[in-house]
């Protein structure tokens, strides 16, 4: 039985089915619709996705999987191996037995404890409802503040700007996309944001959101920004109430603790996705990953194991891509900052080049930063801004997971055609820049 | 001393300089200009590159490298370790001593021995002069035939079509891009070509080119195609006259034989680029690679070794990308056909998906074929058509060179954002499709 039908739950169901043709597989989902694409919400707000309801998908056909939508799990009895479920339409409750249970309950929007965060027109951006409420508020909004300059905050700021609002973006840390980019790379993103008219301020934690019923302004230490619409994008909180009440163990990240097979402290219960802990590829320490792609990979492992297979969930690099007004920004592994915090001695180099040869029209800048462990010469992180960032970062993630050295990256074989890319692959240029420093 | 200042020669000079700060480095180049971008020629003919002269580059500044343009090597005296050089402007000749010599003489356009191939308006597409002559002929041309459907032939056919000509593309093998794509993937390209109005015929070796002074038509076994302009794009021939006269050994591919340090049969002479043999990554057998990217990597190795370093040139996968009217086509490693010819037992799967989520406007089809060795489960080849093909094929090339299995590819970590890519990476889908067959 699988609780939750989003990235992790869906993949768990499909993988369990492939692993074990006999198993009875049931998925229950609290939402009144099957599944949706939270990562698409900013683009529905900006209008790139023309209708927000396009983000909702009908339940994919998974032959031999019983999917119950609009049904919530209210209690797990681990001794009896039952889950109490309630049909939200009829209110009817019943007990369902399980042999193995996968918790894929995901996460909820996080409203930080800022005074005024519950005022009208202060939104999070996680659920379909969030998206619909923001869209409904747009026609009467002219000035917006976005709190948090992670990927969602940046995408939300760009979306509101595309809709013609005056937008201020506030980040409490000293740079945007912290965790993803080092400050030097972050500058390129800030330039872009300012260029499209998004006033971006770092090191500005929000003190208070002011207003009567509705928001009127957002106050930081030394300034106040008028706003009739606020989006708070400071992350998510795991939806783990059920797991807590069932007495499962939690890790230091306050997510459900799992082993490398994604078993919780109850060996018949697996957890996958935003509600479950990941471990860092480098240090092996528990971390929050909470990415859709991590959820998909976790769901696969949990589904296979719950169905009797044997699959290990490896450490994660947190490979991420975001988009700021059409500019791709992607990263994997450790930033210089993160590497130093982990006690590693790293060498990094940054190169700027073009996406296509100088003679081909439409060449765009590409900036790459590569982080390499000095002793082992292994690549440990990469940050890429520009066209093709996602695929380049995917290659770096592959290289890092295969413990490739920067020397191997400098020797990589690649392809070239003028309408497509440069005759010296930017990743090779970056690797050679690191080699000159080593 | 380096003979030739194109991809291989240029990289050899730069790498030699980095390896050895003391070495005297001289490059001589027969052309009257420093370097140019042959891969850009089709796009200058099509008009995407607005001026063909943009493809010519001034000599890049390589501090401490003496570059002589318009100077040709007429003879190598291996005993005396001298090269006789002739200044093409002044006609003056002299002898130059060398300690180590790098031959980077490249290749010349290949005109196959077809009757009529020397008629007027029958062109190859390799040199600046080729490009300029084709551009000059365009205004009076209405019907073109392109002979050979390799990357250059396809790009040339698209270029002529962009200029409004009626275009027929003839390939002697049973599919287009043979060597790069299996016939099933080739169908997608043929569909595209026909769709943009390029009449494409496979299994049609040219028997004769007919005309009086100028071409009038091109005849195959069972048909004759009118043409007032013909581009013959059937590959290149190595420029190895100098090496032949110097008595260097040649391999079975009729290119200069080299060892894994790119030394020729004379240990003081290296060869790199189109004039030198590569070896197949899988079989270790000598092959022709003759790609700009291979030349760059060979030049680096030859330059390092000639300057006293120690670098091995590994086997090549022939990672290639081409573009047909904006559709990217890329490949690396073995096709199913090539794997069978090499005696391997392979499993392949082909998947079609979209470049972006269904809900995001502008999603384009992506088709991927993955070729996997059945016994070892190692990835041995990949073919990708659609946006991001180049970078995906680069990742596959990296995976193949690191002997990654299809299982590892299916577990790869990747990033996702709706404006950029799909939440299931197409490479993962392809790997899973292969796993279902294994």
Coordinates of C-alpha atoms in Angstrom, one line a residue, chain B residues 197-414:
Chain B
X197 CA 10.8 19.7 -49.4
X198 CA 14.1 17.9 -49.8
X199 CA 13.5 14.9 -51.9
X200 CA 15.6 12.2 -50.3
X201 CA 16.5 8.9 -52.0
X202 CA 18.6 6.1 -50.3
X203 CA 20.3 3.2 -52.0
X204 CA 20.9 5.4 -55.0
X205 CA 24.6 5.5 -55.9
X206 CA 25.3 8.1 -58.6
X207 CA 26.3 6.6 -61.9
X208 CA 27.1 9.7 -63.8
X209 CA 26.9 13.5 -63.8
X210 CA 25.7 14.7 -67.1
X211 CA 26.1 18.0 -68.9
X212 CA 28.3 19.8 -71.4
X213 CA 30.4 22.4 -69.7
X214 CA 28.1 22.7 -66.8
X215 CA 26.1 20.0 -65.0
X216 CA 22.6 19.4 -66.4
X217 CA 21.5 16.3 -64.5
X218 CA 22.6 13.5 -62.2
X219 CA 21.9 9.9 -63.2
X220 CA 21.4 7.0 -60.8
X221 CA 20.6 3.4 -61.9
X222 CA 16.9 4.0 -62.7
X223 CA 16.4 7.8 -62.7
X224 CA 17.9 11.1 -63.8
X225 CA 17.6 14.3 -61.7
X226 CA 17.9 17.7 -63.4
X227 CA 20.4 19.9 -61.7
X228 CA 22.1 23.2 -62.3
X229 CA 24.1 22.9 -59.1
X230 CA 25.6 19.8 -57.5
X231 CA 27.3 19.4 -54.1
X232 CA 29.3 16.2 -53.7
X233 CA 29.6 15.5 -50.0
X234 CA 31.0 12.1 -49.7
X235 CA 33.8 12.7 -47.2
X236 CA 37.3 14.0 -47.3
X237 CA 40.7 12.6 -48.3
X238 CA 43.7 13.0 -46.0
X239 CA 46.3 15.5 -47.1
X240 CA 49.3 13.1 -46.7
X241 CA 51.5 13.7 -49.7
X242 CA 54.2 15.1 -47.6
X243 CA 54.1 12.2 -45.2
X244 CA 54.1 9.7 -48.1
X245 CA 57.2 11.3 -49.6
X246 CA 58.9 11.3 -46.3
X247 CA 58.4 7.5 -46.2
X248 CA 56.2 7.4 -43.1
X249 CA 54.1 4.3 -42.5
X250 CA 50.4 4.2 -43.3
X251 CA 47.7 2.1 -41.7
X252 CA 44.9 0.1 -43.2
X253 CA 42.7 3.2 -43.3
X254 CA 45.3 4.9 -45.6
X255 CA 45.9 7.5 -43.0
X256 CA 49.2 8.1 -41.2
X257 CA 49.8 5.3 -38.8
X258 CA 50.3 6.4 -35.2
X259 CA 50.8 4.8 -31.8
X260 CA 48.8 5.7 -28.7
X261 CA 51.1 8.7 -28.2
X262 CA 50.3 9.8 -31.7
X263 CA 53.9 9.1 -32.8
X264 CA 54.3 8.0 -36.4
X265 CA 56.8 5.4 -37.5
X266 CA 59.4 8.1 -37.1
X267 CA 59.5 8.7 -33.3
X268 CA 60.4 12.4 -33.8
X269 CA 57.3 12.9 -35.9
X270 CA 53.8 13.1 -34.6
X271 CA 50.6 13.2 -36.6
X272 CA 47.2 14.6 -35.5
X273 CA 43.8 15.4 -37.0
X274 CA 42.3 14.3 -40.3
X275 CA 45.6 13.0 -41.7
X276 CA 46.2 10.6 -38.8
X277 CA 44.6 7.3 -37.8
X278 CA 42.4 7.0 -34.7
X279 CA 41.5 3.8 -33.0
X280 CA 38.0 2.5 -32.2
X281 CA 37.2 2.7 -28.5
X282 CA 35.6 -0.8 -28.5
X283 CA 37.8 -2.9 -30.8
X284 CA 41.1 -0.9 -30.7
X285 CA 41.2 -1.2 -34.4
X286 CA 42.4 1.7 -36.6
X287 CA 39.6 3.8 -37.9
X288 CA 39.1 7.2 -39.7
X289 CA 37.5 9.7 -37.3
X290 CA 38.1 12.9 -39.2
X291 CA 36.0 15.1 -37.0
X292 CA 37.0 18.6 -35.8
X293 CA 36.5 17.5 -32.2
X294 CA 38.8 14.5 -32.7
X295 CA 41.4 16.8 -34.3
X296 CA 41.3 19.1 -31.3
X297 CA 41.8 16.2 -28.9
X298 CA 44.5 14.7 -31.1
X299 CA 46.3 18.0 -31.4
X300 CA 46.4 18.4 -27.7
X301 CA 48.0 15.0 -27.2
X302 CA 50.5 15.4 -30.0
X303 CA 51.4 18.9 -28.8
X304 CA 51.9 17.7 -25.2
X305 CA 54.0 14.8 -26.2
X306 CA 56.1 16.7 -28.8
X307 CA 56.9 19.2 -26.1
X308 CA 58.1 16.5 -23.7
X309 CA 54.9 15.5 -21.9
X310 CA 53.3 12.1 -21.7
X311 CA 49.7 11.9 -22.8
X312 CA 47.8 9.0 -24.4
X313 CA 45.2 9.4 -27.1
X314 CA 42.4 7.1 -26.2
X315 CA 40.1 5.2 -28.5
X316 CA 37.3 7.3 -30.1
X317 CA 33.5 6.9 -30.1
X318 CA 33.0 9.3 -33.0
X319 CA 30.6 11.6 -31.2
X320 CA 28.8 13.6 -33.8
X321 CA 26.0 16.2 -34.1
X322 CA 24.3 17.6 -37.1
X323 CA 21.4 19.8 -37.8
X324 CA 18.6 19.4 -40.3
X325 CA 16.5 22.5 -40.6
X326 CA 16.8 23.2 -36.9
X327 CA 16.4 19.5 -35.9
X328 CA 19.4 18.3 -33.9
X329 CA 20.7 14.8 -34.6
X330 CA 23.5 13.4 -32.5
X331 CA 25.1 10.1 -32.0
X332 CA 28.0 8.4 -30.2
X333 CA 29.5 4.9 -30.1
X334 CA 28.1 2.0 -32.0
X335 CA 24.9 1.7 -33.9
X336 CA 23.2 -1.7 -33.7
X337 CA 24.5 -2.3 -37.2
X338 CA 28.1 -1.4 -36.3
X339 CA 27.9 -3.5 -33.1
X340 CA 26.8 -6.5 -35.0
X341 CA 29.5 -6.0 -37.5
X342 CA 32.0 -5.9 -34.6
X343 CA 30.6 -9.3 -33.4
X344 CA 28.8 -7.9 -30.4
X345 CA 25.5 -9.2 -29.0
X346 CA 23.6 -6.0 -28.2
X347 CA 20.1 -5.1 -27.0
X348 CA 18.6 -1.8 -28.1
X349 CA 15.5 0.2 -27.3
X350 CA 14.1 3.3 -28.9
X351 CA 11.8 5.8 -27.0
X352 CA 10.0 8.8 -28.1
X353 CA 9.1 11.5 -25.6
X354 CA 8.9 15.3 -25.4
X355 CA 11.6 17.9 -24.6
X356 CA 9.3 19.5 -22.0
X357 CA 6.3 18.5 -20.0
X358 CA 3.0 18.1 -21.9
X359 CA 1.6 21.3 -20.3
X360 CA 4.5 23.5 -21.3
X361 CA 4.1 25.2 -24.7
X362 CA 6.9 24.5 -27.2
X363 CA 7.6 20.9 -26.3
X364 CA 9.3 19.2 -29.2
X365 CA 9.7 15.5 -29.8
X366 CA 12.8 13.7 -28.7
X367 CA 13.7 10.3 -30.0
X368 CA 16.5 8.3 -28.3
X369 CA 18.0 4.9 -29.2
X370 CA 20.3 3.3 -26.8
X371 CA 22.5 0.3 -27.6
X372 CA 23.7 -1.9 -24.8
X373 CA 26.0 -4.9 -24.7
X374 CA 23.9 -7.9 -23.5
X375 CA 26.6 -9.6 -21.5
X376 CA 28.2 -6.8 -19.7
X377 CA 25.1 -4.5 -19.7
X378 CA 27.4 -1.7 -20.7
X379 CA 26.2 1.2 -22.8
X380 CA 28.0 1.0 -26.2
X381 CA 26.1 3.6 -28.3
X382 CA 23.4 6.2 -28.4
X383 CA 21.5 8.1 -31.0
X384 CA 19.4 11.2 -30.1
X385 CA 17.2 13.4 -32.3
X386 CA 15.7 16.6 -30.9
X387 CA 16.5 19.5 -28.6
X388 CA 19.5 18.9 -26.3
X389 CA 20.8 16.0 -28.4
X390 CA 24.3 17.2 -28.4
X391 CA 24.6 17.4 -24.6
X392 CA 22.8 14.1 -24.1
X393 CA 25.1 12.4 -26.5
X394 CA 28.0 13.9 -24.7
X395 CA 26.7 12.4 -21.5
X396 CA 26.4 9.1 -23.2
X397 CA 29.9 9.3 -24.5
X398 CA 31.1 10.1 -21.0
X399 CA 29.2 7.1 -19.7
X400 CA 30.5 4.8 -22.4
X401 CA 34.1 5.8 -21.8
X402 CA 33.6 5.2 -18.1
X403 CA 32.1 1.8 -18.9
X404 CA 28.8 2.6 -17.3
X405 CA 26.1 0.0 -17.4
X406 CA 22.5 0.7 -18.5
X407 CA 21.5 0.2 -14.9
X408 CA 23.7 3.1 -13.9
X409 CA 22.2 5.2 -16.6
X410 CA 18.7 4.4 -15.4
X411 CA 19.7 5.5 -11.9
X412 CA 21.3 8.8 -13.1
X413 CA 20.6 11.9 -11.1
X414 CA 19.3 14.8 -13.2

